[in-house]
Coordinates of N, CA, C and O and ligand atoms in Angstrom, one line a residue:
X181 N -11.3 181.0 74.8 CA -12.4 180.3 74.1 C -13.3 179.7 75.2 O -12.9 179.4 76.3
X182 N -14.7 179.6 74.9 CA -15.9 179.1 75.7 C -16.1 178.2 75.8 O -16.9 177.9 74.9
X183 N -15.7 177.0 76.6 CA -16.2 175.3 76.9 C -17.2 175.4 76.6 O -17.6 176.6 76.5
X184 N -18.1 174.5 76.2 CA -19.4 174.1 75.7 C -19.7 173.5 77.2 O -20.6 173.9 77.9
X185 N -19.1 172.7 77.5 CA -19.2 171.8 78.9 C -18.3 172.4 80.0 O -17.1 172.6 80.0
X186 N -19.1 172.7 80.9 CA -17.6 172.4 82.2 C -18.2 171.7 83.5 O -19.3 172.0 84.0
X187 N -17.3 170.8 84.0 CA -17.7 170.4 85.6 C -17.5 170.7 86.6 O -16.6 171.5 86.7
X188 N -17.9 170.3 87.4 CA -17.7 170.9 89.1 C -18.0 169.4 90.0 O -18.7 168.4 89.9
X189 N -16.7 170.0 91.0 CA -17.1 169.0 91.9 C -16.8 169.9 93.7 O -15.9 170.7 94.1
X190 N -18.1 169.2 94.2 CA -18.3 169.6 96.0 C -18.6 169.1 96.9 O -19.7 168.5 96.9
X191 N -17.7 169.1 98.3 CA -18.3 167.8 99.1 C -18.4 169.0 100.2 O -18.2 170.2 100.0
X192 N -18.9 168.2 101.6 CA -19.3 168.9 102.7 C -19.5 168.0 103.7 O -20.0 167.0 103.5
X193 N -19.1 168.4 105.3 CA -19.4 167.4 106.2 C -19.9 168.3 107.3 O -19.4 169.4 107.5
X194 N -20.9 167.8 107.9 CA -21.5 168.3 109.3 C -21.5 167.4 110.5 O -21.7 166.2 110.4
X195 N -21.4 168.3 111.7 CA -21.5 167.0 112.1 C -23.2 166.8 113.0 O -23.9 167.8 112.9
X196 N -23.7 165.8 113.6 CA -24.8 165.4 113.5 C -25.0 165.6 115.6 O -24.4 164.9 116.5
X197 N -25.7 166.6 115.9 CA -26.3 166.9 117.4 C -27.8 166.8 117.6 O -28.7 166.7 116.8
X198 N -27.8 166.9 119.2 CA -29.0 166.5 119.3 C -29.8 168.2 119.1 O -29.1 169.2 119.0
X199 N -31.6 168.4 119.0 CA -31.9 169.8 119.3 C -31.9 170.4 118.0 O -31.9 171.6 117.9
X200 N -31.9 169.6 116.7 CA -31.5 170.3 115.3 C -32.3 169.6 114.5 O -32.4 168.4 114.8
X201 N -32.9 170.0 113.6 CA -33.8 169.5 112.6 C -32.3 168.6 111.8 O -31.1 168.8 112.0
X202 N -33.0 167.6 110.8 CA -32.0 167.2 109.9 C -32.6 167.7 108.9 O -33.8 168.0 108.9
X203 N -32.0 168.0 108.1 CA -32.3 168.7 106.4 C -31.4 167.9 105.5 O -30.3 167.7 105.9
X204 N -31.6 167.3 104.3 CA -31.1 167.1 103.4 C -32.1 167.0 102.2 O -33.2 166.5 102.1
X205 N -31.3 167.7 101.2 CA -31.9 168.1 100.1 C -33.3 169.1 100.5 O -34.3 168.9 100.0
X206 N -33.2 169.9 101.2 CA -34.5 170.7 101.6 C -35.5 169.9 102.0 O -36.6 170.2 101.6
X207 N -35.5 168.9 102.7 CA -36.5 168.0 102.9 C -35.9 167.6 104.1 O -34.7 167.3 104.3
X208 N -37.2 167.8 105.4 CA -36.9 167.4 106.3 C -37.1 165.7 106.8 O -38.0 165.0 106.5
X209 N -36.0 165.3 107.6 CA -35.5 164.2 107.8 C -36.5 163.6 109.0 O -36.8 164.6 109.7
X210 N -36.9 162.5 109.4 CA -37.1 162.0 111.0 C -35.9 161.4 111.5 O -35.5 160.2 111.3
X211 N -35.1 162.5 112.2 CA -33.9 161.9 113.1 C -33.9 162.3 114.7 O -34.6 163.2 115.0
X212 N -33.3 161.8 115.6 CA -33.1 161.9 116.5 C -32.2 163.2 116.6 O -32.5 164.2 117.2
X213 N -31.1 163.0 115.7 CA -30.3 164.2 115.8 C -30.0 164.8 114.8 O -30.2 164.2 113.7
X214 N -29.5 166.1 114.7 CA -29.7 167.5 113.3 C -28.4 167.3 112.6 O -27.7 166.3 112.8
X215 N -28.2 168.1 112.0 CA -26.7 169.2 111.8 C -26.6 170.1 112.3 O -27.5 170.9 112.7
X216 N -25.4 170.1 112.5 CA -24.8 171.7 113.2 C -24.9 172.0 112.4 O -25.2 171.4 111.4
X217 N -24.6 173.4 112.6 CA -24.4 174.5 111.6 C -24.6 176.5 111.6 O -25.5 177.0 112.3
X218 N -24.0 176.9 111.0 CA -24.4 178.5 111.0 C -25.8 178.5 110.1 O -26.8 179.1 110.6
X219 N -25.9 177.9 109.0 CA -27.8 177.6 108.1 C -28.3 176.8 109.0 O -28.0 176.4 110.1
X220 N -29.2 176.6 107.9 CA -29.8 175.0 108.3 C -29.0 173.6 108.0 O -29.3 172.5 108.2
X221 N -27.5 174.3 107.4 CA -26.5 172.7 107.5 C -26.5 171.9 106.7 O -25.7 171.0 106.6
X222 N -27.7 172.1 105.5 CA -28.2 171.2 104.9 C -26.8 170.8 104.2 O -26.2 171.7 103.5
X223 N -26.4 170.0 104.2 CA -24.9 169.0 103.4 C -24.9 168.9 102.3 O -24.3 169.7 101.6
X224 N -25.6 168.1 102.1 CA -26.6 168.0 100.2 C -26.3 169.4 99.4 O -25.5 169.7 98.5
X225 N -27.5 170.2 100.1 CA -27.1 171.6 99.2 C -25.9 172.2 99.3 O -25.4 172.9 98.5
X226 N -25.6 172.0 100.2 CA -24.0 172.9 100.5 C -22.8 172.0 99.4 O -21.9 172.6 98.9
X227 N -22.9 170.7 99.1 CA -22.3 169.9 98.5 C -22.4 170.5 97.0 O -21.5 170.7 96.2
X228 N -23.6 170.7 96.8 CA -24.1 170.9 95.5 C -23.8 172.5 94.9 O -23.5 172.7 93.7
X229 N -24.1 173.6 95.9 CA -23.4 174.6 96.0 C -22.1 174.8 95.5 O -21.8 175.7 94.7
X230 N -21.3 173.7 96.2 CA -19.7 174.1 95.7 C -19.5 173.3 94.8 O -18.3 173.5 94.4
X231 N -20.1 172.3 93.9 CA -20.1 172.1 92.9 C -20.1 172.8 91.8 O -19.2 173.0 91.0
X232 N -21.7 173.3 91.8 CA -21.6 174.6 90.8 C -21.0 175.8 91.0 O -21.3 176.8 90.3
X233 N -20.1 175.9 92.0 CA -19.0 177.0 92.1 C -17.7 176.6 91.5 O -16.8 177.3 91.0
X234 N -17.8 175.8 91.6 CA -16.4 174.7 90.9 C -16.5 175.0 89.8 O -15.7 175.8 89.2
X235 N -17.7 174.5 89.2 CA -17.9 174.4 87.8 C -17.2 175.7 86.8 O -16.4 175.7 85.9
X236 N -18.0 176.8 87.5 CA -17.2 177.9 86.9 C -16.5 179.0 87.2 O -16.3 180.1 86.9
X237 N -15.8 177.9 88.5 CA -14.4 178.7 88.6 C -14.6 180.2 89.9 O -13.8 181.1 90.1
X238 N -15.6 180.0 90.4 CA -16.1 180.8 91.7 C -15.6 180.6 92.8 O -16.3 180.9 93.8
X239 N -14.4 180.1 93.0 CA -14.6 179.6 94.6 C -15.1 178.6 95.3 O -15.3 177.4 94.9
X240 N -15.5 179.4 96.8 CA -16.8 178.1 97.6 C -17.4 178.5 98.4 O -16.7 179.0 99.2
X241 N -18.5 178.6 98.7 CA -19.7 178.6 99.7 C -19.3 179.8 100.6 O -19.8 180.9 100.7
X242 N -17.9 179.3 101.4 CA -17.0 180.1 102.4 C -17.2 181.4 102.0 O -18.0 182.2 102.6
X243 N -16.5 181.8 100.6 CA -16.5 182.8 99.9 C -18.0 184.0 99.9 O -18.2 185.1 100.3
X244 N -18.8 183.0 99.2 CA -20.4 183.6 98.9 C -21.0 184.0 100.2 O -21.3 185.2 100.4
X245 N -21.2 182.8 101.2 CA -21.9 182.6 102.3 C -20.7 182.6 103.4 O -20.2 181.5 103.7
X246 N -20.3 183.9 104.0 CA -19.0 184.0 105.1 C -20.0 183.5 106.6 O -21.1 183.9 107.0
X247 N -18.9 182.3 107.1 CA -19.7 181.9 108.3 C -20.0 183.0 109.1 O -20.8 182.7 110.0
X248 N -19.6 184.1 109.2 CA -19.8 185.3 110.2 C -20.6 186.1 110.2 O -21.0 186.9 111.1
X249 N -21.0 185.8 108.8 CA -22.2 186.9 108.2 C -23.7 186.6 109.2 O -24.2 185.5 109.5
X250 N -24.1 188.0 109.7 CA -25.5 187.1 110.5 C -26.7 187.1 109.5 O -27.8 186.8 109.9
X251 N -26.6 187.6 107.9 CA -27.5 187.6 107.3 C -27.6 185.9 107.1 O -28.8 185.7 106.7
X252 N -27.0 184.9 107.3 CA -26.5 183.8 107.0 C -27.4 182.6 108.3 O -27.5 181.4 108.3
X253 N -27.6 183.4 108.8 CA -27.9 182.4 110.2 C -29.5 182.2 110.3 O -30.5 182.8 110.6
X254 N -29.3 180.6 109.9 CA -30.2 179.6 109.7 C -30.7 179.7 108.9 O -31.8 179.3 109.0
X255 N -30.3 180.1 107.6 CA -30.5 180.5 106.4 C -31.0 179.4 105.8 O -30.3 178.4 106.0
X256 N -32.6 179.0 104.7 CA -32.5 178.0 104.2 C -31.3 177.5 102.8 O -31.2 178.1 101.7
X257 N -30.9 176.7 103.2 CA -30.0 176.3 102.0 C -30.3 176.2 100.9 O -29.3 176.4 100.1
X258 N -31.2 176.1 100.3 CA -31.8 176.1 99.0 C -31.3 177.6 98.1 O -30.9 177.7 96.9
X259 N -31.6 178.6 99.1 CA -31.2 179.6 99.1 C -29.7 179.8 98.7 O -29.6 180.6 97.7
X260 N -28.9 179.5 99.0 CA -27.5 179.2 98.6 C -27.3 178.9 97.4 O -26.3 179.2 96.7
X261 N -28.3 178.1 96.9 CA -28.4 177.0 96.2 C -28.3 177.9 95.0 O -27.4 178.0 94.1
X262 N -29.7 178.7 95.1 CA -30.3 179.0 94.2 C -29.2 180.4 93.6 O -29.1 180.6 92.4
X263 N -28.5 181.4 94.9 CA -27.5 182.1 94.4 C -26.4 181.8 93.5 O -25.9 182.6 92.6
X264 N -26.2 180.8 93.7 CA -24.7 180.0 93.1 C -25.2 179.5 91.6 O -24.3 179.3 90.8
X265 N -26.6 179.2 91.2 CA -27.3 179.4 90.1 C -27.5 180.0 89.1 O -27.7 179.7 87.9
X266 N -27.6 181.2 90.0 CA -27.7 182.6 89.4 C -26.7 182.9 88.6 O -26.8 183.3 87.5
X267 N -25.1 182.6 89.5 CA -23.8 183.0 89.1 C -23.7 181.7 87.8 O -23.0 182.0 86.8
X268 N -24.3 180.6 87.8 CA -23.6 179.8 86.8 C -24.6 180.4 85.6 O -24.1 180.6 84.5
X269 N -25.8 180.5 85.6 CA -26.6 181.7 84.4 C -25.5 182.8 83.9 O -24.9 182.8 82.8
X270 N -25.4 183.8 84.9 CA -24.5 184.6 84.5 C -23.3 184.5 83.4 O -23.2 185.1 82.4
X271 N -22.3 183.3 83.9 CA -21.5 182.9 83.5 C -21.8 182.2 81.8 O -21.0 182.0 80.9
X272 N -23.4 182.1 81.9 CA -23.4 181.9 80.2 C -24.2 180.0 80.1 O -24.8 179.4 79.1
X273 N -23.9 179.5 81.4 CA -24.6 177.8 81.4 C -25.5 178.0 82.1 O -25.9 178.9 82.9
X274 N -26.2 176.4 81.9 CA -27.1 175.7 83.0 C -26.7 174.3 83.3 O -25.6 173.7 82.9
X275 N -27.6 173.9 84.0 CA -27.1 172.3 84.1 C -27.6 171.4 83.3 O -28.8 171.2 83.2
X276 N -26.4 170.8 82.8 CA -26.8 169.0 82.3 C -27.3 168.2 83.5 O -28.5 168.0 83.8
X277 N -26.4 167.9 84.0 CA -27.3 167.2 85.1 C -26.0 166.9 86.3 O -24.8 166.9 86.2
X278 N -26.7 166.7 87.1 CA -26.2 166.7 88.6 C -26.4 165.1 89.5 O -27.4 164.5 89.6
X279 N -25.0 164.7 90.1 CA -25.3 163.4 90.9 C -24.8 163.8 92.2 O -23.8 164.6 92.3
X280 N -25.4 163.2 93.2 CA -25.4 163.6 94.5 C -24.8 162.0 95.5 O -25.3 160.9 95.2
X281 N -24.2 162.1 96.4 CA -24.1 161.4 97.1 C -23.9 161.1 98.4 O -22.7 161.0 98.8
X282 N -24.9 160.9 99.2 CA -24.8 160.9 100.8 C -24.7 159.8 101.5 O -25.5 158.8 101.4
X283 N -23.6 160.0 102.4 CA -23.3 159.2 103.3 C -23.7 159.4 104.8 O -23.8 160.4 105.6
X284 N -23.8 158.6 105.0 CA -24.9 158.9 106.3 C -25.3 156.9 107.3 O -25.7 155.9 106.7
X285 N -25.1 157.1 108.6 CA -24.9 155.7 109.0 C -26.0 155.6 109.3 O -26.5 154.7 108.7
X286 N -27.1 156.5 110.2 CA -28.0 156.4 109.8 C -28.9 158.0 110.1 O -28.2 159.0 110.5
X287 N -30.0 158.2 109.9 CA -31.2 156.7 109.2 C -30.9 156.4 108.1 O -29.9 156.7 107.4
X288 N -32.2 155.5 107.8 CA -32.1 155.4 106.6 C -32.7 156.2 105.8 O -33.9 156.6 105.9
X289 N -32.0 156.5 105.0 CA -32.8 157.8 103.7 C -33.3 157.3 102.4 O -33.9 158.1 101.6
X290 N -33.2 155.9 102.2 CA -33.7 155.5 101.0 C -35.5 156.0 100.6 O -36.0 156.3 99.5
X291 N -36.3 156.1 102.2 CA -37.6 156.4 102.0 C -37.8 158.1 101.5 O -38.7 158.6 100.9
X292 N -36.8 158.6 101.8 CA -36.5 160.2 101.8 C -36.6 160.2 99.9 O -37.2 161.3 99.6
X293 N -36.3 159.6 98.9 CA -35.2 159.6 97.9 C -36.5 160.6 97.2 O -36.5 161.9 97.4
X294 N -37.4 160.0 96.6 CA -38.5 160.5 96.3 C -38.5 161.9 96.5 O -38.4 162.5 95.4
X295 N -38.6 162.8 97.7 CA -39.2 163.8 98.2 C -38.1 164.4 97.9 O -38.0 165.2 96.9
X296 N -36.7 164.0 98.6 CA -35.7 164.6 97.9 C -35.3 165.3 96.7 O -34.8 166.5 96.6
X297 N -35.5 164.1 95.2 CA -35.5 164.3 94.0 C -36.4 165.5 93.9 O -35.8 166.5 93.8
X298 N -37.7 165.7 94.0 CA -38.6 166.3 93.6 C -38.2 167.8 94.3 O -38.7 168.8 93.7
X299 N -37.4 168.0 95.4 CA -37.5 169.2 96.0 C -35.9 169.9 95.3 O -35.8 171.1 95.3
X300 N -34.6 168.6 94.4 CA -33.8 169.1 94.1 C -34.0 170.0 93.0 O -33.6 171.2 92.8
X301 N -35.2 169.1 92.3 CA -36.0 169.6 90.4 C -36.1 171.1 91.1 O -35.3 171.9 90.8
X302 N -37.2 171.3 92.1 CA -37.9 172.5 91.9 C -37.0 173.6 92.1 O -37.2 174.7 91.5
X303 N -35.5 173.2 93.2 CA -34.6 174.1 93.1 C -33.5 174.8 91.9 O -33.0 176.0 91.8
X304 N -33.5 173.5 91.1 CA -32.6 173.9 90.0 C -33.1 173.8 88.8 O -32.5 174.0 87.7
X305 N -34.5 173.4 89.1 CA -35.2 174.0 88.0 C -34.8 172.8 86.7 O -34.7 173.3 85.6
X306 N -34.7 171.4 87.0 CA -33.8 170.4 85.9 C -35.0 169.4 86.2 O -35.7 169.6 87.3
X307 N -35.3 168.2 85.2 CA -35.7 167.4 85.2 C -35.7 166.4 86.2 O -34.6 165.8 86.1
X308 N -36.1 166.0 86.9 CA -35.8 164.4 88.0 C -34.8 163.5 86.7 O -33.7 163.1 87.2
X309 N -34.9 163.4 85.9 CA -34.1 162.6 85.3 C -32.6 163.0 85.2 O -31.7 162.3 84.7
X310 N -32.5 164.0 85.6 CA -31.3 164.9 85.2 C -30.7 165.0 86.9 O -29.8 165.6 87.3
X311 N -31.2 164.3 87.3 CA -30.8 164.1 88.9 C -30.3 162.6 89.7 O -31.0 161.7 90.0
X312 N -28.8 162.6 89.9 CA -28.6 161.4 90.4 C -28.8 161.3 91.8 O -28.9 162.5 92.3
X313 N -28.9 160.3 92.5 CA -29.0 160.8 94.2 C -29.3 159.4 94.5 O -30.2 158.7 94.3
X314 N -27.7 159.2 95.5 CA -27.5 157.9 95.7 C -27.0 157.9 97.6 O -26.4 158.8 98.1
X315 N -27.4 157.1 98.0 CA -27.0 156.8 99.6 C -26.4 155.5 99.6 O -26.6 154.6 98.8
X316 N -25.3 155.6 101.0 CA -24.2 154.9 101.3 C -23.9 155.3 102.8 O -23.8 156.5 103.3
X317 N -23.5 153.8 103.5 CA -23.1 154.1 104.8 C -21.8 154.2 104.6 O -21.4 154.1 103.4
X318 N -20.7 154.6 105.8 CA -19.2 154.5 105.6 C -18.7 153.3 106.4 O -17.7 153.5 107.2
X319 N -19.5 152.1 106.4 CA -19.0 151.1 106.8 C -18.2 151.1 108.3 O -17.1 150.6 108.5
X320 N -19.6 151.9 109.4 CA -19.0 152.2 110.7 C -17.6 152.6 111.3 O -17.2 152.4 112.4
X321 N -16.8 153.4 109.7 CA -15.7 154.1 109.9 C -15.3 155.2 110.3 O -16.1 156.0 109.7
X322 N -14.6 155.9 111.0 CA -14.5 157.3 110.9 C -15.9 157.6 111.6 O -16.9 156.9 112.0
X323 N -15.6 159.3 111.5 CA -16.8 159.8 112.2 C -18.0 159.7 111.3 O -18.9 159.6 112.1
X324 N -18.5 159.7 110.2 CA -19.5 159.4 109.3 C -20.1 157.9 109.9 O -21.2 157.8 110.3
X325 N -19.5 157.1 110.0 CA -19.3 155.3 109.9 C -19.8 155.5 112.0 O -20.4 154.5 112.4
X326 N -19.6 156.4 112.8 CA -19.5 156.2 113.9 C -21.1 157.3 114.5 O -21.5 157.5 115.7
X327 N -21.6 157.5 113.4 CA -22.9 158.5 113.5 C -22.3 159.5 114.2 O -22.5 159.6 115.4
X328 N -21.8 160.0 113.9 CA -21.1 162.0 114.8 C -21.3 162.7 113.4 O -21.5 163.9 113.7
X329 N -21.4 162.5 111.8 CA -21.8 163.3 111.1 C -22.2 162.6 109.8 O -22.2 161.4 109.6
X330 N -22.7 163.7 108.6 CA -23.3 163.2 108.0 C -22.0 164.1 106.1 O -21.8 165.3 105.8
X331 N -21.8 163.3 105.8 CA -21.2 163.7 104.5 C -21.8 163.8 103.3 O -22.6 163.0 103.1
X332 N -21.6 164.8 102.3 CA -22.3 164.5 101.2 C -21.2 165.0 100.1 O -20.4 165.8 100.4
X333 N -21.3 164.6 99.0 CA -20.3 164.8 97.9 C -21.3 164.6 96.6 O -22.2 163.8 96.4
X334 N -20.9 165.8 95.6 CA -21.5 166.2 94.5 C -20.5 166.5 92.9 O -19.4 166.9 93.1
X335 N -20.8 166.2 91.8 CA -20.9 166.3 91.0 C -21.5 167.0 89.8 O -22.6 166.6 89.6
X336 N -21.0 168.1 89.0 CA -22.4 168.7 88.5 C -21.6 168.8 86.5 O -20.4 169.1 86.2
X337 N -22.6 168.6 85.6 CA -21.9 169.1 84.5 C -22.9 169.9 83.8 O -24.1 169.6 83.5
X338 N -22.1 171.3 83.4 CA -22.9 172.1 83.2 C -22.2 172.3 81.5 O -21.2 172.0 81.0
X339 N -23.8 173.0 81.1 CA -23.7 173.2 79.4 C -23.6 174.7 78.9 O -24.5 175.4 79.3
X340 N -22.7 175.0 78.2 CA -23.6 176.3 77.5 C -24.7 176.8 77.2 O -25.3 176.0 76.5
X341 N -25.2 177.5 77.4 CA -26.7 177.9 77.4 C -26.7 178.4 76.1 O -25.7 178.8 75.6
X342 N -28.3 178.2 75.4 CA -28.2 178.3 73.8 C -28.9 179.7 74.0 O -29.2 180.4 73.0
Ligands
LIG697 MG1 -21.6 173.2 105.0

């Protein structure tokens, strides 16, 4: 039988060098230092990625996007985004709505939130309302807490499509 609902959940950590744009949520950052990465790294999307892979039972990113692949390299993440989309259409849903959460020591991204929301909408195609997107330090713990990387963890619940 066909859930009417199903969720997903995806997290992702990068770690943060000098020489690299920062990306989160498709929206470039003013930082001193980037993400590493085989893409553009972006965390957020990669978070959100394996969310909606969760959701319906696909795997993860690894799977879709093999770090070896050189079609892959520097790839905009949105792009990822938008594949993993496709497959949750396929599968028969869309999204209810999605909450996002980045941890990050610094900068600060609260001025980002705005540009962020608006660049999540145009990706998945959902309402700003239908978008959670919350920031948090790790209380100068660990490597997140010690600025060596930037974490993001995601949530997604998806509906049957009518
Ligand atoms: Mg990643």
């Amino acid at each position: 039988m066909k859930h009417p609902f199903r969720i997903g959940y995806g997290e992702d950590i990068h770690r943060l060098v000098p020489n690299r744009p920062l990306i989160l949520c498709g929206t470039k950052i003013d930082s001193p230092l980037g993400l590493d990465g085989h893409s553009d790294a972006d965390v957020a999307f990669h978070a959100l990625s394996d969310a909606l892979l969760g959701a319906i039972g696909e795997g993860d990113i690894g799977k879709h996007f093999p770090p070896d692949d050189p079609s892959c390299e520097g790839i905009d993440s949105s792009k990822i985004v938008q594949k993993c989309l496709g497959l949750v259409k396929k599968h028969g849903y869309c999204i209810g709505n999605v909450d996002l959460f980045i941890l990050a020591e610094a900068p600060k991204l609260r001025p980002y939130e705005e540009a962020m929301k608006k660049r999540l909408s145009e990706v998945l195609g959902i309402e700003i309302s239908d978008i959670g997107l919350q920031f948090g330090t790790n209380e100068k713990l660990d490597a997140v807490g010690e600025g060596k990387a930037i974490r993001a963890t995601c949530i997604c619940l998806l509906e049957e499509a009518k």
